[in-house]
Coordinates of C-alpha atoms in Angstrom, one line a residue:
M174 CA -78.1 40.1 24.0
I175 CA -77.7 39.1 20.3
D176 CA -77.8 35.7 18.6
M177 CA -74.6 34.0 17.9
P178 CA -73.8 33.4 14.2
E179 CA -74.5 29.9 12.8
D180 CA -70.8 29.2 12.4
I181 CA -68.1 30.4 14.8
T182 CA -64.3 30.3 14.9
L183 CA -62.6 28.3 17.7
L184 CA -58.9 28.2 18.6
V185 CA -58.2 24.7 20.0
V186 CA -55.0 24.2 22.0
D187 CA -53.7 20.7 23.0
G188 CA -50.9 20.4 25.5
V189 CA -49.6 18.6 28.6
M190 CA -48.9 19.8 32.1
S191 CA -45.5 19.5 33.7
W192 CA -46.5 18.8 37.3
G193 CA -49.7 20.7 37.6
F194 CA -50.8 24.3 38.3
S195 CA -51.8 26.8 40.9
V196 CA -54.3 29.6 40.4
R197 CA -54.8 31.4 43.7
A198 CA -58.3 32.4 44.5
A199 CA -58.9 36.1 43.9
L200 CA -58.6 38.5 46.8
T201 CA -57.4 35.9 49.3
S202 CA -54.3 35.7 51.4
A203 CA -51.0 34.0 50.6
G204 CA -52.2 30.8 52.2
S205 CA -55.2 30.4 49.9
Q206 CA -56.3 27.4 48.0
S207 CA -56.1 27.1 44.2
Y208 CA -59.1 26.9 42.0
P209 CA -59.6 23.2 40.9
L210 CA -59.5 24.3 37.3
P211 CA -57.9 27.3 35.5
P212 CA -60.8 29.8 35.1
P213 CA -61.4 31.5 31.8
T214 CA -59.6 34.6 33.0
T215 CA -56.5 32.5 33.6
L216 CA -56.7 30.8 30.2
V217 CA -57.1 34.2 28.4
G218 CA -54.3 35.6 30.5
A219 CA -52.0 32.8 29.3
L220 CA -52.8 33.6 25.7
A221 CA -52.3 37.4 26.3
A222 CA -49.0 36.8 28.1
A223 CA -47.7 34.7 25.2
Y224 CA -48.8 37.3 22.6
A225 CA -47.1 40.1 24.6
R226 CA -43.9 38.1 25.0
L227 CA -43.7 37.3 21.2
N228 CA -44.2 41.0 20.3
Y229 CA -42.0 42.5 23.0
L230 CA -44.9 44.3 24.6
P231 CA -45.2 45.3 28.2
E232 CA -47.5 43.5 30.6
V233 CA -49.7 46.6 31.2
V234 CA -51.4 49.2 29.0
A235 CA -52.4 52.8 29.9
T236 CA -56.0 53.8 28.9
G237 CA -57.9 56.8 30.0
G238 CA -55.4 57.7 32.7
D239 CA -55.6 54.3 34.3
I240 CA -53.2 51.3 34.1
Y241 CA -54.6 47.9 33.1
S242 CA -53.3 44.4 32.6
R243 CA -52.9 43.7 28.9
V244 CA -55.4 40.9 29.2
R245 CA -58.0 43.7 29.1
E246 CA -57.4 44.0 25.3
F247 CA -58.2 40.3 24.8
V248 CA -61.5 40.1 26.6
G249 CA -63.2 41.7 23.5
M250 CA -61.7 39.2 21.1
I251 CA -62.2 36.0 23.2
P252 CA -65.9 35.8 24.3
W253 CA -65.3 32.5 26.1
A254 CA -62.6 30.0 27.0
T255 CA -62.7 26.7 28.8
I256 CA -60.5 23.6 29.4
K257 CA -60.7 19.9 29.9
F258 CA -58.2 17.4 31.4
R259 CA -57.9 13.8 30.2
R260 CA -56.9 12.3 33.5
Y261 CA -57.7 12.6 37.2
I262 CA -56.3 15.7 38.9
I263 CA -56.1 16.4 42.6
S264 CA -56.1 19.6 44.7
Y265 CA -53.7 19.7 47.6
S266 CA -51.8 22.2 49.8
D267 CA -48.0 22.5 49.7
L268 CA -46.4 23.8 53.0
G269 CA -43.6 26.3 52.9
R270 CA -41.7 28.6 55.3
L271 CA -41.9 32.2 54.2
A272 CA -40.3 35.5 55.4
R273 CA -42.7 37.4 57.6
A274 CA -40.3 40.1 58.8
H275 CA -41.8 42.8 56.5
Y276 CA -45.2 42.3 58.2
L277 CA -43.9 42.8 61.7
R278 CA -43.8 46.0 63.8
G279 CA -40.4 47.6 64.1
E280 CA -39.7 46.4 67.6
Y281 CA -39.9 42.8 66.4
R282 CA -37.5 43.1 63.5
G283 CA -34.3 42.9 65.4
F284 CA -32.1 39.8 65.6
E285 CA -33.3 39.0 69.1
H286 CA -36.7 38.2 67.5
I287 CA -35.4 36.2 64.6
D288 CA -37.7 33.4 65.5
K289 CA -40.6 35.6 64.4
W290 CA -39.1 36.4 61.0
F291 CA -40.5 33.3 59.3
G292 CA -43.8 31.5 59.3
V293 CA -45.4 28.4 57.8
S294 CA -48.0 28.9 55.0
S295 CA -49.9 26.4 52.9
F296 CA -50.1 27.0 49.1
G297 CA -53.0 25.6 47.2
K298 CA -52.0 23.6 44.1
V299 CA -53.5 21.1 41.7
Y300 CA -51.4 18.0 41.1
A301 CA -51.6 16.9 37.4
P302 CA -48.3 15.4 36.4
Y303 CA -47.9 14.9 32.6
T304 CA -51.6 15.3 32.2
P305 CA -52.9 16.1 28.7
F306 CA -55.3 19.0 28.4
R307 CA -57.3 20.8 25.8
I308 CA -58.2 24.5 25.8
V309 CA -61.0 25.9 23.6
Y310 CA -61.0 29.6 22.9
V311 CA -64.1 31.1 21.2
V312 CA -62.8 33.8 18.8
G313 CA -64.9 36.8 17.9
G314 CA -65.9 40.3 18.7
R315 CA -63.4 43.2 18.6
T316 CA -60.1 41.7 17.4
G317 CA -58.5 45.1 16.9
S318 CA -55.0 44.8 15.5
V319 CA -54.6 41.2 16.5
D320 CA -55.5 38.8 13.6
L321 CA -56.3 35.1 13.8
K322 CA -52.8 34.1 12.7
E323 CA -51.2 36.0 15.5
L324 CA -53.6 34.4 18.0
L325 CA -52.7 31.0 16.7
K326 CA -49.0 31.8 16.9
A327 CA -49.4 33.1 20.5
S328 CA -51.3 29.9 21.5
L329 CA -48.4 27.8 20.4
S330 CA -46.2 29.9 22.6
I331 CA -48.0 29.4 25.9
I332 CA -45.5 28.2 28.4
S333 CA -47.4 28.3 31.7
I334 CA -51.0 28.3 33.1
G335 CA -51.6 30.1 36.4
S336 CA -48.4 30.8 38.4
K337 CA -45.2 30.9 36.4
E338 CA -44.2 27.5 37.9
G339 CA -47.3 25.9 36.2
L340 CA -45.2 25.0 33.1
V341 CA -47.0 23.4 30.1
H342 CA -45.9 22.0 26.8
V343 CA -48.2 22.9 23.9
R344 CA -48.2 20.1 21.4
D345 CA -50.7 21.4 18.8
A346 CA -53.0 24.4 18.1
R347 CA -55.5 24.7 15.3
V348 CA -58.3 26.9 14.1
V349 CA -61.6 25.0 13.7
K350 CA -65.1 26.0 12.8
G351 CA -67.8 25.4 15.4
R352 CA -71.5 25.0 14.6
V353 CA -74.1 26.7 16.9
I354 CA -76.9 24.3 17.9
L355 CA -80.1 26.3 18.2
N356 CA -82.1 23.6 20.1
K357 CA -81.6 24.6 23.8
N358 CA -83.3 21.4 24.9
K359 CA -80.7 19.1 23.2
V360 CA -79.1 16.9 25.8
V361 CA -75.3 17.2 25.5
K362 CA -72.4 15.7 27.3
T363 CA -69.4 17.9 27.7
P364 CA -66.1 17.6 29.7
Y365 CA -65.7 21.4 29.6
Y366 CA -66.9 23.6 32.5
T367 CA -69.4 26.4 32.0
L368 CA -71.2 29.1 34.0
R369 CA -74.0 27.8 36.3
G370 CA -76.2 30.6 35.2
L371 CA -76.3 29.3 31.6
V372 CA -77.8 26.0 32.5
K373 CA -81.3 25.3 33.8
D374 CA -81.1 21.5 34.1
F375 CA -78.2 19.1 34.4
D376 CA -77.3 15.8 35.9
V377 CA -76.1 16.7 39.4
S378 CA -74.5 13.3 39.9
R379 CA -72.0 14.0 37.2
A380 CA -71.1 17.6 38.1
S381 CA -70.0 19.9 40.9
I382 CA -70.5 23.6 41.6
V383 CA -67.4 25.7 42.3
K384 CA -66.9 29.5 42.5
M385 CA -64.4 31.1 40.1
P386 CA -64.1 34.6 38.6
P387 CA -66.8 35.7 36.1
Y388 CA -66.2 35.8 32.4
P389 CA -66.3 38.1 30.7
P390 CA -65.4 40.2 33.8
P391 CA -66.0 43.9 34.1
L392 CA -63.0 45.8 32.6
S393 CA -62.3 47.2 36.1
Y394 CA -61.2 43.6 37.0
Y395 CA -58.0 44.3 35.1
R396 CA -57.3 47.7 36.5
I397 CA -54.1 47.8 38.5
R398 CA -54.8 48.2 42.2
E399 CA -58.5 47.9 41.7
V400 CA -60.2 46.4 44.8
S401 CA -63.5 44.4 44.5
T402 CA -65.6 42.6 46.9
I403 CA -65.6 38.8 47.0
S404 CA -69.3 38.6 45.9
K405 CA -68.4 40.4 42.7
A406 CA -65.1 38.5 42.2
H407 CA -66.7 35.0 42.0
V408 CA -69.7 33.3 40.4
D409 CA -70.8 29.7 40.2
Y410 CA -69.5 27.3 37.6
I411 CA -70.5 23.7 36.7
V412 CA -67.4 21.5 36.5
P413 CA -66.9 17.8 36.1
Y414 CA -67.7 15.8 39.2
M415 CA -65.3 16.2 42.2
E416 CA -64.9 13.5 44.9
G417 CA -63.3 15.6 47.6
P418 CA -60.1 17.0 46.2
I419 CA -60.2 14.7 43.1
L420 CA -61.6 15.9 39.8
R421 CA -62.8 13.1 37.5
P422 CA -62.2 13.6 33.7
E423 CA -65.8 12.6 32.9
P424 CA -68.4 14.6 30.9
I425 CA -71.2 16.7 32.4
E426 CA -74.6 15.8 31.1
I427 CA -76.6 19.0 30.4
W428 CA -80.3 18.7 29.8
R429 CA -81.6 22.3 29.3
L430 CA -80.0 25.7 28.8
S431 CA -81.1 29.2 29.7
D432 CA -81.9 31.9 27.1
D433 CA -78.4 33.4 27.5
A434 CA -76.6 30.3 26.5
S435 CA -75.4 28.6 23.2
I436 CA -74.2 25.1 22.4
I437 CA -71.3 24.9 20.1
E438 CA -70.4 21.6 18.3
F439 CA -67.0 21.1 16.8
G440 CA -65.0 18.2 15.4
I441 CA -61.4 17.3 16.2
D442 CA -59.9 14.2 14.5
G443 CA -63.3 12.8 13.7
T444 CA -64.7 13.2 17.2
K445 CA -67.5 15.6 18.0
E446 CA -67.2 17.7 21.1
Y447 CA -69.6 20.3 22.7
I448 CA -69.1 23.4 24.8
V449 CA -71.7 25.6 26.4
T450 CA -71.0 29.3 26.1
P451 CA -72.6 32.7 26.9
K452 CA -74.2 34.5 24.0
P453 CA -72.0 37.4 22.9
R454 CA -73.0 40.9 24.0
P455 CA -73.4 43.7 21.4
S456 CA -70.2 45.7 20.8
M457 CA -70.3 49.0 22.7

């Protein structure tokens, strides 16, 4: 690991949800629940999708004989991403009737078995109608051919988070400078989630633990048709406190960090905010 520079560049995106979002848990069935918050992989994916759309690029790239999601190229330039919501949001399941005929054996696909063609499934979603949000992207590392102006332009063009139905309206995006706080024992309050492994001590009454995909993930995470195990696909995150399916928009109080963590302070419209991020890894 290496120390983060004293000042760091952040891309801060403010927007509002349409109805909410759905981010299906990795490697689960069609009837899975949604993550209660969009994980970093989803936030970086939204930025990468907007960039590809603006530049008429395909969704996948070929590297070393394998095919990867274009998001793979953004992992090196975005060491961390996180999000906060400004109102309560609630997880729920939406019931739907889906075609099942393609899963049936041949003898059950005839019209005499039409009652077996459809089945009821629940779809995990998070209800957040007209809810304001703020995404913070840490910008650094290997930016390749994508400069900061292009990232800013792409962030203003994000149209959905999670599934394509999770429409959003981006109201503002700006580049700000963050200051790294070297005192790991500084008590900070933050409404942004972070990795559980980065925090040694925190107020458990103001936070919950949920499993979401790791970030940064191994590059194989983005290889098309790659199969991983659940244990590798999820790690623990500290998120704002949840009462059952309801997530409260209140800050997490963090008392002490691990050696692998950094605190970044930044100001927006005269208000100071804090995020807890992993230290960047050396470029390979």
